mmCIF file of C-alpha atoms in Angstrom:
data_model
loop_
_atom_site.group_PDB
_atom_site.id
_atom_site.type_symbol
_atom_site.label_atom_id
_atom_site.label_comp_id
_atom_site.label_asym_id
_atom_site.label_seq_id
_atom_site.Cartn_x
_atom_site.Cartn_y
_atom_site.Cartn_z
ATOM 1 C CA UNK A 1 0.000 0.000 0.000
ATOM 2 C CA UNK A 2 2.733 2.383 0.935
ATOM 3 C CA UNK A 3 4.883 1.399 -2.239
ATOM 4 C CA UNK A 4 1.745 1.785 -4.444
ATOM 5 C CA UNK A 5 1.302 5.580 -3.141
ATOM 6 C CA UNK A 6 4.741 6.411 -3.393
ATOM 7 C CA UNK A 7 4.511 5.570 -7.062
ATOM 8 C CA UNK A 8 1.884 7.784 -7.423
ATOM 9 C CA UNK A 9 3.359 10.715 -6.150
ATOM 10 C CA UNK A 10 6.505 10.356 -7.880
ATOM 11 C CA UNK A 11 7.329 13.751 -10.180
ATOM 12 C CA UNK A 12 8.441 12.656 -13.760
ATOM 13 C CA UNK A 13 12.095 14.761 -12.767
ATOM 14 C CA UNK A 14 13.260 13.780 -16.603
ATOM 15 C CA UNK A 15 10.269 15.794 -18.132
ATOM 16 C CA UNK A 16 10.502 18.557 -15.244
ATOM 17 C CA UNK A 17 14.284 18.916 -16.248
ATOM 18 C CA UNK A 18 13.556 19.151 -19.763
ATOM 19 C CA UNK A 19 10.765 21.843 -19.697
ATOM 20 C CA UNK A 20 13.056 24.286 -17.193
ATOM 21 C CA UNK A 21 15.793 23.603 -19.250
ATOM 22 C CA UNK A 22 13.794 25.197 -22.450
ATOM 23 C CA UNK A 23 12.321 28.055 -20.038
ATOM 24 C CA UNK A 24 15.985 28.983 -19.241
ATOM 25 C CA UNK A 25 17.222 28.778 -22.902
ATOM 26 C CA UNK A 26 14.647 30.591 -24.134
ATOM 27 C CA UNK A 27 15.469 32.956 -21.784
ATOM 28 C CA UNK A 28 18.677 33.485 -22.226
ATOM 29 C CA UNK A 29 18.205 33.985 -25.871
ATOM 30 C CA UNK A 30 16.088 36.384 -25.612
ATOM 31 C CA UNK A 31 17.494 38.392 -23.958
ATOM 32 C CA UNK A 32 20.392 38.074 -26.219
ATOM 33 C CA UNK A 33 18.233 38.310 -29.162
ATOM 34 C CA UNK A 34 15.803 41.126 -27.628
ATOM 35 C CA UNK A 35 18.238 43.821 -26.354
ATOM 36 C CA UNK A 36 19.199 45.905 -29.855
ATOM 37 C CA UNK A 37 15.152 46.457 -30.297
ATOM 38 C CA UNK A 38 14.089 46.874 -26.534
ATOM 39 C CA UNK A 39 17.123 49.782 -26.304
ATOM 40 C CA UNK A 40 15.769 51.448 -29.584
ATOM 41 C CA UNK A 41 12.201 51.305 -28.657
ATOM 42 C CA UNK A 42 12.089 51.528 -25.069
ATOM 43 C CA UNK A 43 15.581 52.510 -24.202
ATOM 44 C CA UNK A 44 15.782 49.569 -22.104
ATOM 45 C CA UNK A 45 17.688 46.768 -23.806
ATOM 46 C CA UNK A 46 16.023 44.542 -20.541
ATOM 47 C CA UNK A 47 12.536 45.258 -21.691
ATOM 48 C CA UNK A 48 11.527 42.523 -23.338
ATOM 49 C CA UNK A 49 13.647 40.427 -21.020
ATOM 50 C CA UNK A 50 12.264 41.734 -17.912
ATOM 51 C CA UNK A 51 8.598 40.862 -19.613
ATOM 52 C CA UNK A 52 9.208 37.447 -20.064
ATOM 53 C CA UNK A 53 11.181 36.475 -17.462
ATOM 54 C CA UNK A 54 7.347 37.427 -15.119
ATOM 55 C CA UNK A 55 5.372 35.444 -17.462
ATOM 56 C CA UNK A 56 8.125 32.633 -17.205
ATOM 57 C CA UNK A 57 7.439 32.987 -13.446
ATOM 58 C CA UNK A 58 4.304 32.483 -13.727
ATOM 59 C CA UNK A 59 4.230 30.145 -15.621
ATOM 60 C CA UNK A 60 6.477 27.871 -13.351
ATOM 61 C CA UNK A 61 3.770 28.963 -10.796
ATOM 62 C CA UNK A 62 1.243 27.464 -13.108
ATOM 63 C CA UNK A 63 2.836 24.894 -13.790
ATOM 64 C CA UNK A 64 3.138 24.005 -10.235
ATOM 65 C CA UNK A 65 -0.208 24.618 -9.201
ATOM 66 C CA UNK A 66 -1.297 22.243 -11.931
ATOM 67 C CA UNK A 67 0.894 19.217 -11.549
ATOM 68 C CA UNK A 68 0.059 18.874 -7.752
ATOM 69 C CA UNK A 69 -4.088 18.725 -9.071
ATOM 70 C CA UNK A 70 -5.494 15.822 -10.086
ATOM 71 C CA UNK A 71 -5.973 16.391 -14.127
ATOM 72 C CA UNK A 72 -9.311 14.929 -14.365
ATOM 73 C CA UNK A 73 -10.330 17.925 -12.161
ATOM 74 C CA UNK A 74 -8.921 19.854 -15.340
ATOM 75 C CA UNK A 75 -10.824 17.309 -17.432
ATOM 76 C CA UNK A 76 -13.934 17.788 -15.690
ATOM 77 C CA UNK A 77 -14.073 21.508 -16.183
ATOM 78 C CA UNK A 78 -13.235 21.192 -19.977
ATOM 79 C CA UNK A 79 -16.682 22.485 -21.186
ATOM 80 C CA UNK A 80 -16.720 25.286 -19.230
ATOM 81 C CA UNK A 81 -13.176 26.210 -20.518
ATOM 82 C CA UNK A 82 -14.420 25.599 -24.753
ATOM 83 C CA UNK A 83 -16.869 28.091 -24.131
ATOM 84 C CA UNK A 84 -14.809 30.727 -22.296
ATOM 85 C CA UNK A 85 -12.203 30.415 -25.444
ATOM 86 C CA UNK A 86 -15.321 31.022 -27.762
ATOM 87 C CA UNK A 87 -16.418 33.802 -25.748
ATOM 88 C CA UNK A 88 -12.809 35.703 -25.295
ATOM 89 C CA UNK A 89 -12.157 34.854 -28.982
ATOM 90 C CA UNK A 90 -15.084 36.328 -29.908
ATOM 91 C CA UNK A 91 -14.597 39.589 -27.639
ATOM 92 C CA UNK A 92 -11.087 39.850 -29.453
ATOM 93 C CA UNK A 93 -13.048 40.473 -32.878
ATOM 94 C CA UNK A 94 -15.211 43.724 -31.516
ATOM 95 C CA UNK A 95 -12.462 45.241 -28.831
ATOM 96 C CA UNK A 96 -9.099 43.722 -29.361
ATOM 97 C CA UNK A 97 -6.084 45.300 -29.555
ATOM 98 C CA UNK A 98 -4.562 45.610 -33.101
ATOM 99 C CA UNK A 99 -1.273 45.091 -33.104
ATOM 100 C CA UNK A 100 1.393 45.385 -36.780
ATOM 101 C CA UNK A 101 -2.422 44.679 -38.832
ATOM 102 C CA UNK A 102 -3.491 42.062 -36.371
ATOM 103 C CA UNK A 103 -6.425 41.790 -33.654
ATOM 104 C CA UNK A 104 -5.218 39.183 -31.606
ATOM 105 C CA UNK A 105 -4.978 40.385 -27.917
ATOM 106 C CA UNK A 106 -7.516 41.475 -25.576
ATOM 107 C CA UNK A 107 -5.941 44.397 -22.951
ATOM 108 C CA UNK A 108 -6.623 44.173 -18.815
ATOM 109 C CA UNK A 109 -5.699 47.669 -17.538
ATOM 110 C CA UNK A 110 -1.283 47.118 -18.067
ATOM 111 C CA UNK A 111 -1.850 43.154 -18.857
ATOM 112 C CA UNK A 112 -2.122 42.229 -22.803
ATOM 113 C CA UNK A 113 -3.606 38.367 -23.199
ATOM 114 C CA UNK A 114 -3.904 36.592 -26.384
ATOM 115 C CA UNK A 115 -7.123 34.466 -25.915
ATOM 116 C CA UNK A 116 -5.511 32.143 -29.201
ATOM 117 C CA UNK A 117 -3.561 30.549 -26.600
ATOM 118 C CA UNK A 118 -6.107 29.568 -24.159
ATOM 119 C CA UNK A 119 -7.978 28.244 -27.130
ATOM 120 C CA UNK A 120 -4.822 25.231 -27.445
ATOM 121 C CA UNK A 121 -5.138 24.282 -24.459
ATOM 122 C CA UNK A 122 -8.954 24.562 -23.840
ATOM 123 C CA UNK A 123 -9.649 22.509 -27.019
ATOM 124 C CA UNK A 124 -6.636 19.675 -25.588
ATOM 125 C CA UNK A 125 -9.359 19.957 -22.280
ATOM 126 C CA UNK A 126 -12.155 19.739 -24.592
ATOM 127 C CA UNK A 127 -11.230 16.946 -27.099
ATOM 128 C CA UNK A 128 -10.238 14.696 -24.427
ATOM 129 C CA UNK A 129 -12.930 15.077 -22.391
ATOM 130 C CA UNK A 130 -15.617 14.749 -25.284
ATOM 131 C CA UNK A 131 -13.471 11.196 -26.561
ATOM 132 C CA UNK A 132 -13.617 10.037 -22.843
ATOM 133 C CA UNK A 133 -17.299 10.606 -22.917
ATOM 134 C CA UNK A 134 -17.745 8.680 -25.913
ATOM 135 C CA UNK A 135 -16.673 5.566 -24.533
ATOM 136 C CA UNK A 136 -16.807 2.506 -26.567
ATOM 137 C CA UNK A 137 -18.382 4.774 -29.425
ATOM 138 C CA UNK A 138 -14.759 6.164 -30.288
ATOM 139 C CA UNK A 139 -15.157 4.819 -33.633
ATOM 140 C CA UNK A 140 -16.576 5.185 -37.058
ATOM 141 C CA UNK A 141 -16.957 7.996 -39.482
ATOM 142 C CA UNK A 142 -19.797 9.485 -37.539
ATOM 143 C CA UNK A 143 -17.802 9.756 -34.715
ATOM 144 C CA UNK A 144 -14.627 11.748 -36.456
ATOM 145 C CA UNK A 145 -17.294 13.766 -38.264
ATOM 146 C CA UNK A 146 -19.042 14.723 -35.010
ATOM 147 C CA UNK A 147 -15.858 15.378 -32.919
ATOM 148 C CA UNK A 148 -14.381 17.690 -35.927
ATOM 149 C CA UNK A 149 -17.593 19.871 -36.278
ATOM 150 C CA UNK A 150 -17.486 20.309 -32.028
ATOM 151 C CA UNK A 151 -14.254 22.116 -32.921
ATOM 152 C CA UNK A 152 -15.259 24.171 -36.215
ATOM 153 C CA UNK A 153 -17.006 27.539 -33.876
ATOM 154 C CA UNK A 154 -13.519 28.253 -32.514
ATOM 155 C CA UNK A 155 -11.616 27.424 -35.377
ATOM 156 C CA UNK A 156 -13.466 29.976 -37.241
ATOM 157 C CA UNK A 157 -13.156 32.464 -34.832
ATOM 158 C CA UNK A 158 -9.686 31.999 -34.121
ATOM 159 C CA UNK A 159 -9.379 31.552 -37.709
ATOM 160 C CA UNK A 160 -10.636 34.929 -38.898
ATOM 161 C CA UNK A 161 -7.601 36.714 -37.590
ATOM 162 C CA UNK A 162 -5.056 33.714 -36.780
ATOM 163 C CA UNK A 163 -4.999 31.319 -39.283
ATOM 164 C CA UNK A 164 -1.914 29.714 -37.700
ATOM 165 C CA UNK A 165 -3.217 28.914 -34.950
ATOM 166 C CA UNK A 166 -6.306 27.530 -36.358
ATOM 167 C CA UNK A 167 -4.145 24.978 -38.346
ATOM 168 C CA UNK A 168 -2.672 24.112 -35.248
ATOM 169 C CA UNK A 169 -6.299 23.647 -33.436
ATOM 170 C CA UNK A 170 -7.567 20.816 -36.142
ATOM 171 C CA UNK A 171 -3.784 19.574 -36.063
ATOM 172 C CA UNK A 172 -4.446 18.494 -32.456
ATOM 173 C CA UNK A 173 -7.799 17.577 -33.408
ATOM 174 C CA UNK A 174 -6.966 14.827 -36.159
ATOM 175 C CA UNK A 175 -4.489 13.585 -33.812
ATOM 176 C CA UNK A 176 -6.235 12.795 -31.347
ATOM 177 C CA UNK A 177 -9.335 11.513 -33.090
ATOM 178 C CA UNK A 178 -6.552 9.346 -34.752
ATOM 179 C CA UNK A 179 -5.506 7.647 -31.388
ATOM 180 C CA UNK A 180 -8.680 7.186 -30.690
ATOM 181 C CA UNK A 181 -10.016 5.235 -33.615
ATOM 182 C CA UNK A 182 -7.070 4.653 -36.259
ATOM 183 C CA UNK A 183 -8.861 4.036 -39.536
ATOM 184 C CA UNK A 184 -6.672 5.172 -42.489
ATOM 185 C CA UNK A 185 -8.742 5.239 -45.193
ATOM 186 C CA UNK A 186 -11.200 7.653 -43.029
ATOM 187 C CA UNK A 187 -8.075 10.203 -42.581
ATOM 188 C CA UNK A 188 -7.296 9.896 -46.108
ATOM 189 C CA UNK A 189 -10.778 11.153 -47.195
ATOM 190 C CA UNK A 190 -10.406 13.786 -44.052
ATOM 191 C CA UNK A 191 -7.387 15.178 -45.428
ATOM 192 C CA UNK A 192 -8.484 15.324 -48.695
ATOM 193 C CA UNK A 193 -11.498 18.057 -47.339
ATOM 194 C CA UNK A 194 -9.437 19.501 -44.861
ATOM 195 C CA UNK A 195 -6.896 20.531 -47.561
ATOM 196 C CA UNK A 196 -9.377 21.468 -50.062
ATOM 197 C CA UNK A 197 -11.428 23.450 -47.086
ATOM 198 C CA UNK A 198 -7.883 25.341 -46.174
ATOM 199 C CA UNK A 199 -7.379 26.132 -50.377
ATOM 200 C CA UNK A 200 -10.749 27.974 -49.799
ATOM 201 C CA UNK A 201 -9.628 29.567 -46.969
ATOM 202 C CA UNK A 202 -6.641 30.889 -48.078
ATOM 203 C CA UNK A 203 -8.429 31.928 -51.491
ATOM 204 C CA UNK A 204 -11.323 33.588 -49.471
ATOM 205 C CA UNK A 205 -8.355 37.006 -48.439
ATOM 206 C CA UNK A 206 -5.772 38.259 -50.691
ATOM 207 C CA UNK A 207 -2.818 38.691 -48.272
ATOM 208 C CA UNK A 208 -2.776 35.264 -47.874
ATOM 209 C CA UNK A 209 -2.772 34.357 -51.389
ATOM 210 C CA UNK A 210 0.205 37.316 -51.627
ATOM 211 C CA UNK A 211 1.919 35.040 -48.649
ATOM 212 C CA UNK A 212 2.600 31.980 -51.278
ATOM 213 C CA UNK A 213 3.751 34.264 -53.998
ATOM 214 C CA UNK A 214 5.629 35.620 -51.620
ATOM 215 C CA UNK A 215 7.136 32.077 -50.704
ATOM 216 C CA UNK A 216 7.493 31.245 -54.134
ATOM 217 C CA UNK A 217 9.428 34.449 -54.872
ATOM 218 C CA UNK A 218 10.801 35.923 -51.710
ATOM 219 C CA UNK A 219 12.900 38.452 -53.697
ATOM 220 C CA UNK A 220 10.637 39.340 -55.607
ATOM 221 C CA UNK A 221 8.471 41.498 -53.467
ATOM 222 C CA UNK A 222 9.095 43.891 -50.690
ATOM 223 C CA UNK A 223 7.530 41.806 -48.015
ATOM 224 C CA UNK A 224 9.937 39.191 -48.846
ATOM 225 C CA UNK A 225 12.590 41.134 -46.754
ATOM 226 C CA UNK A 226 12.149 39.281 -43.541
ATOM 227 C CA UNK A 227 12.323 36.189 -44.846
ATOM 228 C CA UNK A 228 15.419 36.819 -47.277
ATOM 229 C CA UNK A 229 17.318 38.491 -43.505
ATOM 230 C CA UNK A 230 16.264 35.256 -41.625
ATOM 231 C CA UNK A 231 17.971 32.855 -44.289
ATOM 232 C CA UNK A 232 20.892 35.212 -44.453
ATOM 233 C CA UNK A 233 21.162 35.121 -40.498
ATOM 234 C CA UNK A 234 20.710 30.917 -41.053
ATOM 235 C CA UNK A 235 23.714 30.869 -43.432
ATOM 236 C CA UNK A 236 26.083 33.522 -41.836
ATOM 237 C CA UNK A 237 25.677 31.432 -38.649
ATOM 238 C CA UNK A 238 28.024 28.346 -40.076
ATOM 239 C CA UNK A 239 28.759 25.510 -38.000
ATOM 240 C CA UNK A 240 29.132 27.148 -34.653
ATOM 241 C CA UNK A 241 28.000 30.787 -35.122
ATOM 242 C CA UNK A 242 29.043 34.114 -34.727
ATOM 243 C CA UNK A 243 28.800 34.028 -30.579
ATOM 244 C CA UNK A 244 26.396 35.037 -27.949
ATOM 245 C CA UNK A 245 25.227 38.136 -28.668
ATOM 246 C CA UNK A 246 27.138 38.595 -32.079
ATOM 247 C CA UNK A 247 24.136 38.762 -34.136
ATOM 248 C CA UNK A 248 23.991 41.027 -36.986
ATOM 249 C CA UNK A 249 21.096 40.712 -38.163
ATOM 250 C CA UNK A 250 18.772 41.469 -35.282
ATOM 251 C CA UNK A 251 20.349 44.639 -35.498
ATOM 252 C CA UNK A 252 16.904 45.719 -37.858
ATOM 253 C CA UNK A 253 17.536 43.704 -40.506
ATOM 254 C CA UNK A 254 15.204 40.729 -39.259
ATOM 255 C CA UNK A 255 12.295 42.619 -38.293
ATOM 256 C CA UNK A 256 11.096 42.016 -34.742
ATOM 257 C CA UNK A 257 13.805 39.096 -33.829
ATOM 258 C CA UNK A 258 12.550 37.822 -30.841
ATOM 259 C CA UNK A 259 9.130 36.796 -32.022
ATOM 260 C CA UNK A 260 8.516 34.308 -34.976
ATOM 261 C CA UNK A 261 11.768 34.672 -36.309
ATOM 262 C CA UNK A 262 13.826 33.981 -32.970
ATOM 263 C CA UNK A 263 15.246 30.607 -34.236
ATOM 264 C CA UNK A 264 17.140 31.868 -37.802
ATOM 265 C CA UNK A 265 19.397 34.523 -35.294
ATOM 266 C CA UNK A 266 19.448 31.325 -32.837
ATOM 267 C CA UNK A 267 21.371 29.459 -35.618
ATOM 268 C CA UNK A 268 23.461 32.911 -36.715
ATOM 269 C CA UNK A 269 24.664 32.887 -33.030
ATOM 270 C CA UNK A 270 25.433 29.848 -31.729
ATOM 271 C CA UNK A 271 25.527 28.130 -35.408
ATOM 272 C CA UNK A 272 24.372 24.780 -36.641
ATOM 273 C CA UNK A 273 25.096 23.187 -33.479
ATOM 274 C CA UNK A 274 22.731 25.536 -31.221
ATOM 275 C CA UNK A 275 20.106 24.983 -33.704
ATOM 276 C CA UNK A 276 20.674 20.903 -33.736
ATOM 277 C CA UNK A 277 20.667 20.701 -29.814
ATOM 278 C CA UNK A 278 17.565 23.079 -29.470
ATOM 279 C CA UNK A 279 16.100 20.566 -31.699
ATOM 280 C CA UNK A 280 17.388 17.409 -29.961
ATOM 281 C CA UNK A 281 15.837 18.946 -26.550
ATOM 282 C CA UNK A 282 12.266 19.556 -27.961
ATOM 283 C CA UNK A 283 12.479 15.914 -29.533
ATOM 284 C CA UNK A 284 13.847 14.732 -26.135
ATOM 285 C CA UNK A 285 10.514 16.507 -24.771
ATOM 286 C CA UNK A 286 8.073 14.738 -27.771
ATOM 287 C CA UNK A 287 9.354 11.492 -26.110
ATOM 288 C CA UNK A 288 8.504 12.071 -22.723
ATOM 289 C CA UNK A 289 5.211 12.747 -23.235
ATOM 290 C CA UNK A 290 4.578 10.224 -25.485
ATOM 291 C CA UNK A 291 6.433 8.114 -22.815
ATOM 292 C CA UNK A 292 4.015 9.476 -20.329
ATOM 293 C CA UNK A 293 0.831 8.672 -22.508
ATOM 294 C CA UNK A 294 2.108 5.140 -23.324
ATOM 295 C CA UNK A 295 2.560 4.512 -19.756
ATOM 296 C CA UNK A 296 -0.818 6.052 -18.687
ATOM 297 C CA UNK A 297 -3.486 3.614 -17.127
ATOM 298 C CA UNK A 298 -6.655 5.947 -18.218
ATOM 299 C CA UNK A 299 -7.459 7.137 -21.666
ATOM 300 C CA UNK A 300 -7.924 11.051 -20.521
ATOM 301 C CA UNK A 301 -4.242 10.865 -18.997
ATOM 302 C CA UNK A 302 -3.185 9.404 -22.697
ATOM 303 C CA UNK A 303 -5.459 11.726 -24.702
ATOM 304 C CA UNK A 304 -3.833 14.918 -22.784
ATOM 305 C CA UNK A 305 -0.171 13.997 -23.238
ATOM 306 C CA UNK A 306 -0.990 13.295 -26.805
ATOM 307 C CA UNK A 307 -2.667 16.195 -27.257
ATOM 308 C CA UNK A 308 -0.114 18.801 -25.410
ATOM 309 C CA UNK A 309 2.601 16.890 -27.992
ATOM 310 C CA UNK A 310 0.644 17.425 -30.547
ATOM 311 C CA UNK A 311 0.020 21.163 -29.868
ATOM 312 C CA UNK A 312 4.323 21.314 -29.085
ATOM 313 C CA UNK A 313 5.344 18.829 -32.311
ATOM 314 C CA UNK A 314 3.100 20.991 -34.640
ATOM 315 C CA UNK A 315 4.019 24.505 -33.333
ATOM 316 C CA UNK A 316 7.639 23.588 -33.585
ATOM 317 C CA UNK A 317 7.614 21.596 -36.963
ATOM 318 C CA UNK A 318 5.827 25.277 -38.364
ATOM 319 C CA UNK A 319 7.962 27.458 -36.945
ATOM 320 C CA UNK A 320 11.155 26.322 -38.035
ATOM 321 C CA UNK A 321 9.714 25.419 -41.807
ATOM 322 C CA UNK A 322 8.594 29.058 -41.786
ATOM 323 C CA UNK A 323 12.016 30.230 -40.649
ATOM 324 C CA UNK A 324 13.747 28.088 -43.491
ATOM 325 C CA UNK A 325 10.757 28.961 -45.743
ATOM 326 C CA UNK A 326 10.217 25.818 -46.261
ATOM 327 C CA UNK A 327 6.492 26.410 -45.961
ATOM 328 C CA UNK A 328 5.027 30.137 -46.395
ATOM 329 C CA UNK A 329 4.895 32.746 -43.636
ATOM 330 C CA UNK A 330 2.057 31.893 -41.247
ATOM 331 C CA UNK A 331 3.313 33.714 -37.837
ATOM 332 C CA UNK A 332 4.067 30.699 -35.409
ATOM 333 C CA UNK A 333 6.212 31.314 -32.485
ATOM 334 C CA UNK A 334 8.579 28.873 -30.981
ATOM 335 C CA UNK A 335 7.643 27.205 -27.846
ATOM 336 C CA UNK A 336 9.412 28.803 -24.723
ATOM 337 C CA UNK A 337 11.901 30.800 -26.652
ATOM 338 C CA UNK A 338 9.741 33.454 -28.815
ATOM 339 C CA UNK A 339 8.625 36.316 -26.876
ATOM 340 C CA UNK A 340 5.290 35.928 -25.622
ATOM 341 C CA UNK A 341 3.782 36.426 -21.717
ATOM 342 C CA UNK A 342 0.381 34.221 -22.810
ATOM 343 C CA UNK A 343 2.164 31.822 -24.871
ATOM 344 C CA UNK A 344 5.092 30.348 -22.318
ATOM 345 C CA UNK A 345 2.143 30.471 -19.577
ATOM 346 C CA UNK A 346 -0.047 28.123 -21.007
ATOM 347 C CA UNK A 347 2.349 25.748 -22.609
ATOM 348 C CA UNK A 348 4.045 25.468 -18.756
ATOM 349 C CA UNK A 349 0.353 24.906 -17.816
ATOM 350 C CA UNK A 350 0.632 22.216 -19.965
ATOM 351 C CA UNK A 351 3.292 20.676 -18.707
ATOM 352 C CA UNK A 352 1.819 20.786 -15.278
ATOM 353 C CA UNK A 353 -1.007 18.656 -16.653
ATOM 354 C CA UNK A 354 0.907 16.234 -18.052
ATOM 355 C CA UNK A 355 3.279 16.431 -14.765
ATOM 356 C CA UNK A 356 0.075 15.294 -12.851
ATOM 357 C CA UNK A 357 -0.964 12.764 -15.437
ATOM 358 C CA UNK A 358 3.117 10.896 -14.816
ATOM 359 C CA UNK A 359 2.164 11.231 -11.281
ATOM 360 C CA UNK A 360 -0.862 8.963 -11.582
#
């Protein structure tokens, strides 16, 4: 008995190590990264340090807070949390905060919160507790068909101003409908509308059919300049880079560095080999969880550390393709290393949950 609940309470330290090893990279780089434009905006080359390093706090706060609650408390209160991300995503279209042409933040007297990043996590909530639900009815094409159209009222609102992050909300969506009931010839015909339903989409507003000319032709247009600086800072980085806080080219050249573009002056300053074990440590991170979910006794422990990987795999795959332009522009930040007080809160939230679901 005493053995049994001292295997329950047992922290997973290898995931723990991995996430506060991220959280202090990420830090570190930004402030690295962050100091040339937080000096010529703000005169304060700490600025955007000082900003993340609360909402890194937090976070670990969050994070803390979370892991040491039961997750299918979390689970339980998954409805409640879908609709609050419909209704803050749908306050964001009427009095949100437009920031460089987008309305993607909602303002609370000196706090700025993006409700696109509650929406991840909520819909992880959501997903798993609707599939848990379900039961031994986890199968079929009525099943995948009803779970998708659950999610379609916050992917079109998030969609209507963050078509990232939409992508990245029926991403975690397929996946887990996947695990749940793994019939390939359904996801072939689900892919099939889900692409052709995205080509509409993307036809539906000109600036994002200007994004895959733009892709096409970088050099060709004037809004090709960020992407042509963040593959010169790729390639002037080498094998081992120019040094900490040698960058060039966040000196204005890559417009606003420390968001989506953070990983090109990553490899310009600490070179191939930064890049490589940045990579090696969020695919050191994939495994854990899916470790964790493998490992799990309950279905809602798996679906939630399959869905939080999905949410991390996806973001990361799409930021660095973007970054390489190996895929068109579509404003994804880099877990725990772009700037971003919402972002790193909820993805540590994250990891609290699936710190609580190792813990069962």
């Amino acid at each position: 008995m005493i053995r049994e609940r001292k295997k329950e309470t047992k922290t997973d330290t290898v995931l723990l190590i991995l996430v506060l090893l991220l959280a202090v990279f990420g830090l570190v780089m930004l402030f690295s990264i962050s100091e040339y434009n937080g000096r010529v905006r703000f005169g304060d080359s700490a600025y955007y340090f000082k900003k993340q390093l609360f909402a890194t706090a937090l976070g670990l706060m969050t994070m803390y807070i979370v892991a040491e609650t039961d997750y299918r408390f979390f689970v339980r209160l998954a409805p409640a949390a879908y609709l609050l991300s419909m209704g803050l995503s749908t306050a964001v279209l009427f009095v949100g905060q437009e920031i460089n042409g987008s309305r993607r933040w909602l303002n609370f007297g000196p706090l700025s919160f993006q409700p696109s990043e509650f929406a991840k996590a909520a819909v992880i909530l959501f997903l798993t507790w609707q599939i848990q639900g379900s039961k031994k009815t986890t199968a079929g094409f009525w099943f995948m068909c009803r779970t998708m159209l659950t999610l379609l009222p916050i992917v079109g609102l998030v969609g209507s101003n963050n078509l990232s992050t939409a992508i990245i909300i029926l991403g975690i969506g397929v996946i887990l409908i996947f695990i749940s009931d793994p019939g390939y010839a359904r996801f072939i015909g689900m892919g099939v509308t889900g692409a052709a339903v995205i080509a509409v989409f993307l036809a539906a507003e000109s600036y994002r059919l200007e994004r895959l000319a733009i892709w096409r032709n970088p050099e060709k247009y004037e809004k090709g300049f960020q992407t042509i600086q963040g593959l010169y800072a790729i390639g002037s980085g080498g094998l081992f880079g120019r040094g900490f806080g040698s960058s060039l080219q966040k000196l204005g050249f890559v417009p606003e560095a420390q968001n989506d573009m953070i990983f090109s002056i990553i490899c310009e300053e600490l070179g191939l080999t930064g890049a490589f074990f940045l990579i090696v440590i969020f695919g050191l991170l994939m495994w854990r969880l899916m470790v964790i979910a493998l490992h799990c006794r309950e279905l809602q422990g798996t679906l939630l550390c399959v869905g939080i990987m999905s949410h991390m795999a996806i973001q990361v795959i799409l930021n660095i393709a973007v970054v390489t332009n190996t895929i068109p522009n579509t404003g994804i930040t880099l877990p725990f290393i772009s700037y971003g007080g919402t972002s790193v809160v909820f993805l540590l939230g994250e990891m609290g949950l699936a710190l609580s679901v190792s813990r069962k």
